mmCIF file of C-alpha atoms in Angstrom:
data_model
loop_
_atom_site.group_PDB
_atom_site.id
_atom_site.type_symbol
_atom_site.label_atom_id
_atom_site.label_comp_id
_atom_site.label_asym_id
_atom_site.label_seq_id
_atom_site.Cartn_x
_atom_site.Cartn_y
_atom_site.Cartn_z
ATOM 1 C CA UNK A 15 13.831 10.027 -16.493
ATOM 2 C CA UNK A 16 12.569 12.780 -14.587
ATOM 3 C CA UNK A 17 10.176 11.629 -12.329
ATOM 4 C CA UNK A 18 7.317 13.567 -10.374
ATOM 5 C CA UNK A 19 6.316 11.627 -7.440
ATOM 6 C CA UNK A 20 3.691 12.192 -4.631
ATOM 7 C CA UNK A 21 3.213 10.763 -1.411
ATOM 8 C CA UNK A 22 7.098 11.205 -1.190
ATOM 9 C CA UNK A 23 7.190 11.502 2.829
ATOM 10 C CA UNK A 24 4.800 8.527 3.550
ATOM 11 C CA UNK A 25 6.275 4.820 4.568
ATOM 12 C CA UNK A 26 5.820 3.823 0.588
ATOM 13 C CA UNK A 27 7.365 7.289 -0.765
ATOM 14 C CA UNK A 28 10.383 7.344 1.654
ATOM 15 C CA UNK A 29 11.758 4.251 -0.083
ATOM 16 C CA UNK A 30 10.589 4.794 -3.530
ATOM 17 C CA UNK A 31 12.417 7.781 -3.930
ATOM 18 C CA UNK A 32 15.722 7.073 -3.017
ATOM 19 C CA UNK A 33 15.064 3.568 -5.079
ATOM 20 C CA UNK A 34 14.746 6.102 -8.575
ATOM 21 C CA UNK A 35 17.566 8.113 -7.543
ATOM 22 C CA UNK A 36 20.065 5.304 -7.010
ATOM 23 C CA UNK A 37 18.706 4.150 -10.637
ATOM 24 C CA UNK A 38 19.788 7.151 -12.548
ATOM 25 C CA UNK A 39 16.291 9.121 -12.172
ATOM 26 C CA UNK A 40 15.977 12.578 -11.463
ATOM 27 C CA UNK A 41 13.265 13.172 -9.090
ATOM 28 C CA UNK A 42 10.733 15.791 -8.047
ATOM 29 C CA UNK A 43 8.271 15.114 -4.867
ATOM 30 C CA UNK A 44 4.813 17.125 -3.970
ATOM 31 C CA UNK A 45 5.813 18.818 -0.691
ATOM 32 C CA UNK A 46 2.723 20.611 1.024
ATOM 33 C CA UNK A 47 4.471 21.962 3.943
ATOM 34 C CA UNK A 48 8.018 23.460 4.909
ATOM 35 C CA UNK A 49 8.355 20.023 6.784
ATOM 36 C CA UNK A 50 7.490 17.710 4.088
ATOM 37 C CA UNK A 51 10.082 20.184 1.909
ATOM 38 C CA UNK A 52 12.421 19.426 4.341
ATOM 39 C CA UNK A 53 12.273 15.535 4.195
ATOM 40 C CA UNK A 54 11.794 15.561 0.234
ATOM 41 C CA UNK A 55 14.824 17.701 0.088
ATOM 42 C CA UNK A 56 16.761 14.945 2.495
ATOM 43 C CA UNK A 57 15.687 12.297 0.659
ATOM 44 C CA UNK A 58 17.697 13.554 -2.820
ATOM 45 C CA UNK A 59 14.943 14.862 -4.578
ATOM 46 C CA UNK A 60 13.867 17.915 -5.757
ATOM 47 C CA UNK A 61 10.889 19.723 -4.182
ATOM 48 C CA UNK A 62 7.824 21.275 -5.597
ATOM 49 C CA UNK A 63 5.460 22.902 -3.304
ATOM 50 C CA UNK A 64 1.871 22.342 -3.833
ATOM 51 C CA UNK A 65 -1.450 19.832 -2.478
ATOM 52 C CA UNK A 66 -3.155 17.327 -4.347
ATOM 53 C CA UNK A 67 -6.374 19.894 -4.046
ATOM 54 C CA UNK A 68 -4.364 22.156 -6.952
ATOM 55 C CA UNK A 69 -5.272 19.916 -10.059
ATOM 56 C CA UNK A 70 -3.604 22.880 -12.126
ATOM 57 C CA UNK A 71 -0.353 22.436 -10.274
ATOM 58 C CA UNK A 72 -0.537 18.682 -10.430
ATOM 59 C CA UNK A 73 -1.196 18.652 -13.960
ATOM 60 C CA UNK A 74 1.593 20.928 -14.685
ATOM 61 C CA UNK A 75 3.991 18.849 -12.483
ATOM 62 C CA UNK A 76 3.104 15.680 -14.549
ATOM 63 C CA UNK A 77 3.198 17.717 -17.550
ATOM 64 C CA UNK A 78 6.823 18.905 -16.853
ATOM 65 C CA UNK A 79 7.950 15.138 -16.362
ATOM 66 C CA UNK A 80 9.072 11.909 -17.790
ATOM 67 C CA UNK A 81 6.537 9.591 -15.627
ATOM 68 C CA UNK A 82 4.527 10.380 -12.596
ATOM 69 C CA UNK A 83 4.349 7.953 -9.443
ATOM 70 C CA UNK A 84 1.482 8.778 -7.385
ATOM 71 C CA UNK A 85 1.007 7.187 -3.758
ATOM 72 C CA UNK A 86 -0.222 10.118 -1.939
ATOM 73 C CA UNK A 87 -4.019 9.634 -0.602
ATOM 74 C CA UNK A 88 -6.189 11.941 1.004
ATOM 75 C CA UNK A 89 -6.508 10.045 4.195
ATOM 76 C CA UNK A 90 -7.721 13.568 6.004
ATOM 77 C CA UNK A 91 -10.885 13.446 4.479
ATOM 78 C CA UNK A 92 -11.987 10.192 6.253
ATOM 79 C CA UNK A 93 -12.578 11.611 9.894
ATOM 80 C CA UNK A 94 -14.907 14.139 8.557
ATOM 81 C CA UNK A 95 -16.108 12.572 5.274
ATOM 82 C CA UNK A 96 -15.257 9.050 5.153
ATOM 83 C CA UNK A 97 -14.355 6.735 1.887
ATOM 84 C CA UNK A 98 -17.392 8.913 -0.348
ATOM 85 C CA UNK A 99 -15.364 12.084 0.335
ATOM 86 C CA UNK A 100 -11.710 10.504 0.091
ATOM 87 C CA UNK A 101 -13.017 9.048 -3.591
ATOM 88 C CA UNK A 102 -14.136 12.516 -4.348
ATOM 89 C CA UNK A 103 -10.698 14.064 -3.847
ATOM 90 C CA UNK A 104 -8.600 11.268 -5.361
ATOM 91 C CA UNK A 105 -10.532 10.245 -8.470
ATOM 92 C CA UNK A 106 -10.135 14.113 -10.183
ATOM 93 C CA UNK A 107 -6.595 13.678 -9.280
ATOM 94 C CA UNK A 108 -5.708 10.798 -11.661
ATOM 95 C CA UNK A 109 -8.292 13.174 -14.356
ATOM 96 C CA UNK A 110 -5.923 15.730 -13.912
ATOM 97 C CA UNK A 111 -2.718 13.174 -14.392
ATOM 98 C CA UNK A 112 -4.650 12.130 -17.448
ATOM 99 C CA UNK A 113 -5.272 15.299 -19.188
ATOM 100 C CA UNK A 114 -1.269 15.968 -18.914
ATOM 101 C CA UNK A 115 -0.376 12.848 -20.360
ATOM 102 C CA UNK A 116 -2.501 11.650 -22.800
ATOM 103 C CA UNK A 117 -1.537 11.046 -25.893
ATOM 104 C CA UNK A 118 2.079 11.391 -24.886
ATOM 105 C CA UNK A 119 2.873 7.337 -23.680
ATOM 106 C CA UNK A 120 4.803 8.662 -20.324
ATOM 107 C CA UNK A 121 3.964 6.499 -17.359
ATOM 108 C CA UNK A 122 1.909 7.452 -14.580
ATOM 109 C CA UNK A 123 2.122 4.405 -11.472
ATOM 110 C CA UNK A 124 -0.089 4.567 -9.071
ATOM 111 C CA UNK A 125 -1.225 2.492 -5.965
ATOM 112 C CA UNK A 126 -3.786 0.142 -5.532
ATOM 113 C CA UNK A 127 -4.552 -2.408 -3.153
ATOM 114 C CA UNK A 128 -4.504 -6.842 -2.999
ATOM 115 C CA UNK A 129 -7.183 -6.518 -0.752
ATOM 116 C CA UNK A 130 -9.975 -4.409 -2.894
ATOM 117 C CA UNK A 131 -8.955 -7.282 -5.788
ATOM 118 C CA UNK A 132 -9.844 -10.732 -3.260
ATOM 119 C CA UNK A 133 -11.975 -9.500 -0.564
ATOM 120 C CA UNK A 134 -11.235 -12.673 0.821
ATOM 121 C CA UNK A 135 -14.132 -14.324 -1.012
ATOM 122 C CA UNK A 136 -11.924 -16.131 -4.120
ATOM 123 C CA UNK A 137 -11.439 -18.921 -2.524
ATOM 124 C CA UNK A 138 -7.598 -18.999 -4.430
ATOM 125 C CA UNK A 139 -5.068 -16.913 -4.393
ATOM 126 C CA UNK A 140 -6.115 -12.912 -5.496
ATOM 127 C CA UNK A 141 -3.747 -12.513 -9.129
ATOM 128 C CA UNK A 142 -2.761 -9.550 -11.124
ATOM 129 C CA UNK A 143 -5.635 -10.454 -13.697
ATOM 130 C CA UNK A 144 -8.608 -9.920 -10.818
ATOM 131 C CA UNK A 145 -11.351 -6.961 -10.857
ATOM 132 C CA UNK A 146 -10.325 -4.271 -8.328
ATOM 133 C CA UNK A 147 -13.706 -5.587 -6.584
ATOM 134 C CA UNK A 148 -15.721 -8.697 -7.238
ATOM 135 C CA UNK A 149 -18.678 -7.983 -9.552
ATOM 136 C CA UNK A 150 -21.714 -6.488 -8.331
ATOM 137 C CA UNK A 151 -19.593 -4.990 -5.156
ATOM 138 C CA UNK A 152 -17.403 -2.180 -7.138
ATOM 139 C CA UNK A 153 -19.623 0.714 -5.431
ATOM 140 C CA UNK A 154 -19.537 -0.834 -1.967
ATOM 141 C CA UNK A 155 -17.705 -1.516 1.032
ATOM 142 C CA UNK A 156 -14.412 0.722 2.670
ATOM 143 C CA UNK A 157 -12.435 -0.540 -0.667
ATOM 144 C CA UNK A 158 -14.740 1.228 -3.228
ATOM 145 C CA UNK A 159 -12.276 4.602 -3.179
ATOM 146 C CA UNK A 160 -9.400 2.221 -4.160
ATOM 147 C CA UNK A 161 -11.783 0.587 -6.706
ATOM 148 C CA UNK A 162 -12.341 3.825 -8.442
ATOM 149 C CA UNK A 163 -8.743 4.598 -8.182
ATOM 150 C CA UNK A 164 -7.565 1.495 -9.992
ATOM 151 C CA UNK A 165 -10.439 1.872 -12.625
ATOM 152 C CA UNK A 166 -9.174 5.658 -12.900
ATOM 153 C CA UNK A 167 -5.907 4.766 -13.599
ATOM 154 C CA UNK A 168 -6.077 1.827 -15.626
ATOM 155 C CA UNK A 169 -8.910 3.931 -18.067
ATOM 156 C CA UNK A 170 -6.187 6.235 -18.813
ATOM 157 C CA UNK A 171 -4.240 3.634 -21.432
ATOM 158 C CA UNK A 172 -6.774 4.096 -23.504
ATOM 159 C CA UNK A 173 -5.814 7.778 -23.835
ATOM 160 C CA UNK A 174 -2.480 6.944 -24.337
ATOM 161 C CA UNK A 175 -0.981 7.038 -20.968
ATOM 162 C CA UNK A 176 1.560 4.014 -20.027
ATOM 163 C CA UNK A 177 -0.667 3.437 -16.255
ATOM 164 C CA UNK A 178 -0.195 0.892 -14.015
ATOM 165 C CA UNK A 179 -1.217 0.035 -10.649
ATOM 166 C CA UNK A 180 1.204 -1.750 -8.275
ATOM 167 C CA UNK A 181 -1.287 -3.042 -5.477
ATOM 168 C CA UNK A 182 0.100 -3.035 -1.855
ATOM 169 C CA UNK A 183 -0.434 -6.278 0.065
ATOM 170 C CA UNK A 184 -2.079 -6.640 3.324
ATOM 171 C CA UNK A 185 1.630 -6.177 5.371
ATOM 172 C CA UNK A 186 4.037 -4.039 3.865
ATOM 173 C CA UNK A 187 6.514 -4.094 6.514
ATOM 174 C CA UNK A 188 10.118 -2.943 7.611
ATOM 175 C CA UNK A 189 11.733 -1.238 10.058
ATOM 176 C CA UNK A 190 10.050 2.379 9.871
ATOM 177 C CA UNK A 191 6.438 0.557 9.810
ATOM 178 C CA UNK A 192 4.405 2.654 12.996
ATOM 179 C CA UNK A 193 1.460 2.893 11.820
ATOM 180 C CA UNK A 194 0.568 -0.617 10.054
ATOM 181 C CA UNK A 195 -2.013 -3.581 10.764
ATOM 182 C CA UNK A 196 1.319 -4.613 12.272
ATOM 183 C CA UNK A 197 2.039 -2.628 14.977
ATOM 184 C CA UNK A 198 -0.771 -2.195 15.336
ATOM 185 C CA UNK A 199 -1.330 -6.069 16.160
ATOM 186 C CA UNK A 200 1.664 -5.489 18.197
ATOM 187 C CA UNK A 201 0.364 -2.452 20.501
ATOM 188 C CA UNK A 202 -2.784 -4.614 20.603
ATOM 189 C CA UNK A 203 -1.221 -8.159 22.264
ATOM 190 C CA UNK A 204 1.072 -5.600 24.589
ATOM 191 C CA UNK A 205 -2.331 -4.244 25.967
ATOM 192 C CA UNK A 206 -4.267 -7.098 26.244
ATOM 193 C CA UNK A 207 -1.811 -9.140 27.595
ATOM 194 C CA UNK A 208 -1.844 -12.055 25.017
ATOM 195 C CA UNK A 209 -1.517 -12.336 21.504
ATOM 196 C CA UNK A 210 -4.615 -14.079 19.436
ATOM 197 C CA UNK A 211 -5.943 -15.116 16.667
ATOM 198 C CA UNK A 212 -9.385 -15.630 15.406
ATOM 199 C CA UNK A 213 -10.827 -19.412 15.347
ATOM 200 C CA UNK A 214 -8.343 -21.601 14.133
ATOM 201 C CA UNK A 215 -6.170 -18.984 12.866
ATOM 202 C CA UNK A 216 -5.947 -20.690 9.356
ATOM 203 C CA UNK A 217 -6.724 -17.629 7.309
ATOM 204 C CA UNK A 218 -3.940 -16.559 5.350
ATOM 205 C CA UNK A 219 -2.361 -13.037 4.799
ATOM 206 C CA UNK A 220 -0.382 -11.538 2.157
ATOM 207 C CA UNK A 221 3.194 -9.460 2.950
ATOM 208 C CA UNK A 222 6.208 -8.143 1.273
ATOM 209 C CA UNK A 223 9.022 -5.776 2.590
ATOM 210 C CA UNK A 224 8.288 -1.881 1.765
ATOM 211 C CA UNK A 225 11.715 -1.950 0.015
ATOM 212 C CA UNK A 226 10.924 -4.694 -3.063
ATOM 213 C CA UNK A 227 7.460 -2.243 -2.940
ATOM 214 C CA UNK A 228 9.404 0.294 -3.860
ATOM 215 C CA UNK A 229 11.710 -1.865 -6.644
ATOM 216 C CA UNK A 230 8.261 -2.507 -8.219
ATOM 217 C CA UNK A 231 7.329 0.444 -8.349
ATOM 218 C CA UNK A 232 10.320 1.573 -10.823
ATOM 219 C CA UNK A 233 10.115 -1.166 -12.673
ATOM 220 C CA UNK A 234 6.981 -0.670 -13.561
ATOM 221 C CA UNK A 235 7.686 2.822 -14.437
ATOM 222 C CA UNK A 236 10.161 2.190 -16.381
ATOM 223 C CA UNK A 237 9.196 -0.734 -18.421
ATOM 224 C CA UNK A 238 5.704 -2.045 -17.538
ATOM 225 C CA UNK A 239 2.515 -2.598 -20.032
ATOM 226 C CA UNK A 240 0.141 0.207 -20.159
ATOM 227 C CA UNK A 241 -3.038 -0.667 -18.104
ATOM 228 C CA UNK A 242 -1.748 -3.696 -16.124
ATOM 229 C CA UNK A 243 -1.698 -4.137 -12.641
ATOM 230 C CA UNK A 244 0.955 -5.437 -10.114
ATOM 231 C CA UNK A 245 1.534 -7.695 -6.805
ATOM 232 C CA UNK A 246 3.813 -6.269 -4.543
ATOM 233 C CA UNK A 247 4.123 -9.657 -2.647
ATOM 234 C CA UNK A 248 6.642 -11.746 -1.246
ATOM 235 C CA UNK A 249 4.520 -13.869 1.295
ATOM 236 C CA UNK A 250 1.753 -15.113 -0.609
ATOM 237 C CA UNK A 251 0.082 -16.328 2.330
ATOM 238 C CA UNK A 252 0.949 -16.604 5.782
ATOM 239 C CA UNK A 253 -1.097 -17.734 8.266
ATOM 240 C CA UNK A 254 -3.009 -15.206 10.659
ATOM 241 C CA UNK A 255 -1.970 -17.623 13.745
ATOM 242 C CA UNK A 256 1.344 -17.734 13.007
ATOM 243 C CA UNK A 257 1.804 -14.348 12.753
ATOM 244 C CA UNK A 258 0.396 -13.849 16.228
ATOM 245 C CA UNK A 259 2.208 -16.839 17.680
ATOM 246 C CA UNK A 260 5.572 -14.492 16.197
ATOM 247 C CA UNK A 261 3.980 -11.627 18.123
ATOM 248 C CA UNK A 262 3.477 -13.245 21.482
ATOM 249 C CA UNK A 263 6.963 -15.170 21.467
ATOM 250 C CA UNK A 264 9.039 -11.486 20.838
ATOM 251 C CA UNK A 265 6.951 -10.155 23.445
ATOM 252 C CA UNK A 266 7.026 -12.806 26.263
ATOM 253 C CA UNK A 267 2.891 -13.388 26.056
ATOM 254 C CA UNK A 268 0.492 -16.568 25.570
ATOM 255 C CA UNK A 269 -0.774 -17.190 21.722
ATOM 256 C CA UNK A 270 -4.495 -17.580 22.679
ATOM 257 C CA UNK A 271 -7.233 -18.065 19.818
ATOM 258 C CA UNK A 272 -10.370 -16.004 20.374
ATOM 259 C CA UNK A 273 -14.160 -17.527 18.968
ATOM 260 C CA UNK A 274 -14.977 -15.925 16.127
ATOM 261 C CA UNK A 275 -17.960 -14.437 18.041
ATOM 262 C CA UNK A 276 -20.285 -11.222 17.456
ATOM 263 C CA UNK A 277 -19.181 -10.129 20.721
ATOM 264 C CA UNK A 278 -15.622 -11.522 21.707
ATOM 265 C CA UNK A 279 -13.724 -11.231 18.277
ATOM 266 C CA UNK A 280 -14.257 -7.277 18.625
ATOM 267 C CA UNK A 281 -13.541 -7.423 21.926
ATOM 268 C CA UNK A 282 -10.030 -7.912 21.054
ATOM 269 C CA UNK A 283 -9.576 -6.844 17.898
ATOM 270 C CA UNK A 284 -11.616 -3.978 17.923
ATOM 271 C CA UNK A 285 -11.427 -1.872 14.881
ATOM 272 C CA UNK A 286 -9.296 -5.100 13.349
ATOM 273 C CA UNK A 287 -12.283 -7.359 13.689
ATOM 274 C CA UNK A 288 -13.138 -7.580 10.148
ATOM 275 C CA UNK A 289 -9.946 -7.380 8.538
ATOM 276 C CA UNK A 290 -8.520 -10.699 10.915
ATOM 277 C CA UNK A 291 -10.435 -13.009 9.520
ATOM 278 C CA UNK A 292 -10.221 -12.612 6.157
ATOM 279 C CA UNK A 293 -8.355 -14.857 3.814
ATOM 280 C CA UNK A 294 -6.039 -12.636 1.682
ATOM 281 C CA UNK A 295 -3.971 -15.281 -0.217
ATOM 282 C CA UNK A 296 -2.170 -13.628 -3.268
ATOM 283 C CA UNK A 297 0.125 -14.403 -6.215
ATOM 284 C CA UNK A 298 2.875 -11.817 -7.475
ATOM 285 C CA UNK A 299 3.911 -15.303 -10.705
ATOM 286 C CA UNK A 300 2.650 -12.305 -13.436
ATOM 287 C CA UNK A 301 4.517 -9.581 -11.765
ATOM 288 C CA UNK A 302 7.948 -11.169 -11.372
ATOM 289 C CA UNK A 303 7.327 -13.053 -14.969
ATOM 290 C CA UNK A 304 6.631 -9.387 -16.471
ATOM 291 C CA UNK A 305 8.888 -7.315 -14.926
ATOM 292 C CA UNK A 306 11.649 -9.353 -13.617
ATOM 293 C CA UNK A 307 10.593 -8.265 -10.075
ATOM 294 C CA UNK A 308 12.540 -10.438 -7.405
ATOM 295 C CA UNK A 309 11.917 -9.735 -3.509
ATOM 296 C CA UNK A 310 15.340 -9.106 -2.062
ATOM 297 C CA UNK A 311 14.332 -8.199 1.751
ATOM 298 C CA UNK A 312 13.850 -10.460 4.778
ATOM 299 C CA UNK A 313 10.305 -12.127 4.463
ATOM 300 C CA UNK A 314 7.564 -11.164 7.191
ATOM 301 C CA UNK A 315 8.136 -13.575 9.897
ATOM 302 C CA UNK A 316 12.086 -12.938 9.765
ATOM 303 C CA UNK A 317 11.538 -9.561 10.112
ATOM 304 C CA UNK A 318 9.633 -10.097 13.024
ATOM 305 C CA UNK A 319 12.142 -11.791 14.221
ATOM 306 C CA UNK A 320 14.339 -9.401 13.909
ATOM 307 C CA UNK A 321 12.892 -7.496 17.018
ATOM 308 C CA UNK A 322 12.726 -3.942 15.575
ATOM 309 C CA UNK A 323 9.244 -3.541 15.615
ATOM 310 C CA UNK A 324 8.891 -4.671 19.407
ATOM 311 C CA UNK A 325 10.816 -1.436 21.258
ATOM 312 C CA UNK A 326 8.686 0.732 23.504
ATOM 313 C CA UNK A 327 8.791 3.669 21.743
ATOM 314 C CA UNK A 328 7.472 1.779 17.859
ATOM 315 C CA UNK A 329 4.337 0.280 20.268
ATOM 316 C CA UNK A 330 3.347 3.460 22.037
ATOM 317 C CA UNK A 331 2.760 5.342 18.454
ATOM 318 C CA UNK A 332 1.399 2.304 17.004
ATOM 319 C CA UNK A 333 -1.279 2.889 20.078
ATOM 320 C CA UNK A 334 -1.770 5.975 19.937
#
């Protein structure tokens, strides 16, 4: 298939790319600079210059291929415009993806997130088969733009498009993760001096390795249901204390659990505080039952374990 894919130089698009390649796929990624050009072009793909703000170009691009993966998000909106703004940008996107393809049943893939589908609130584990938000919430909170993403994409079978949305779990991690909830955890513990979790630490977290993200992601492309969604995870639920008592054993620090207090919790975890208590248990039973999809990677703790995301350098950008 020829494949159009954007997002190609993030953490997700580095991996899915050369993942299509090595299956036979010919590939094309959205390069807005000479830099991202560069890396597209290093990956194995072929490069077509253009920003998610030209809906003309996009739609062309999708037009021109076989299936469309789409993981790029217009992060640079938030400092200025926060979530409102980033949903703004990203929702005529998937329009444009959908005027291309409809009516043609070519796949368009795009990403979507576990945590928008549980909110913590489920009280089970979050499956395929959940809402992108609980009802009465899908216009609020910092997961709305992800909401109207999913609900974008998903619409689009009903034009004829073969979408999907492979949700990413809490912790997609690995060994080019810098910019994470994990190292971020990490750069966190380093400064502070101890590692922590809040209360008893029993909340549980969901994680898979960006690789298997990336095996979903073609298999979804190239055989998954129109308008279903998918569970990138591995680790259905770990728990938030062990992941911190991993944290403070690599680095040599105490495992200390902080009250979950108005006033102390953000005192560590500052702009983690709401996300670390949470419980974000998920199931990926449909996924692999649909698709076939099997995690091949080293699970969350053993790549902790491994001790790659603990050098100096991988803390001080997580920091920054």
């Amino acid at each position: 298939m020829r494949v159009f894919v954007t997002g190609g130089t993030g953490h997700s698009g580095t991996h899915i790319i050369p993942e299509l390649i090595a299956a036979g796929h010919e590939v094309t990624g959205l390069a807005r600079s000479d830099t991202a050009a560069a890396a597209v072009s290093a990956l194995g793909a072929k490069v077509r210059r253009g920003s998610l703000e030209d809906l003309d170009g996009l739609k062309e691009a999708a037009a021109d291929s076989d299936g469309v993966i789409h993981v790029a998000h217009r992060q640079d909106l938030l400092p200025a415009g926060g979530i409102d703004a980033v949903t703004a940008a990203e929702v005529p996107v998937i329009h444009a993806y959908g005027e291309a393809l409809a009516g043609t049943g070519k796949p368009l893939v795009a990403a979507g997130s576990i945590a928008s589908s549980s909110f913590g609130k489920l009280g089970r584990p979050a499956t395929e088969e959940d809402p992108a938000l609980p009802a009465g919430q899908e216009y609020s909170g910092t997961l709305r733009f992800r909401n109207a993403v999913e609900l974008a994409v998903i619409g689009l079978a009903e034009r004829g498009v073969w979408s999907s949305i492979v949700r990413f779990p809490t912790i997609a991690h690995d060994t080019t993760d810098t910019a994470g909830f994990l190292p971020g955890l990490i750069a966190l513990a380093k400064a502070k001096g101890f590692a922590a979790y809040p209360g008893d630490g029993a909340n549980l977290w969901n994680a898979v390795h960006i690789s298997d993200i990336a095996t979903l992601f073609r298999l979804a492309l190239e055989k998954g249901p129109a308008g279903s969604y998918w569970h990138a995870v591995e680790d259905e639920g770990i728990a938030f204390r062990d992941i911190a008592e991993a944290i403070g054993s690599r680095l040599g620090l105490p495992t200390v659990s902080v009250p979950v207090d108005a006033l102390m919790l953000p005192g560590y975890f500052g702009m983690f505080t709401n996300l670390v208590t949470m419980n974000l248990p998920a199931s990926s039973l449909i996924t692999r039952q649909a698709l076939g999809w099997e995690p091949a990677q080293p699970k969350l703790l053993a790549d902790l374990d491994n001790g790659h995301y603990f050098s100096e350098i991988r803390i001080s950008v997580a920091h920054q």
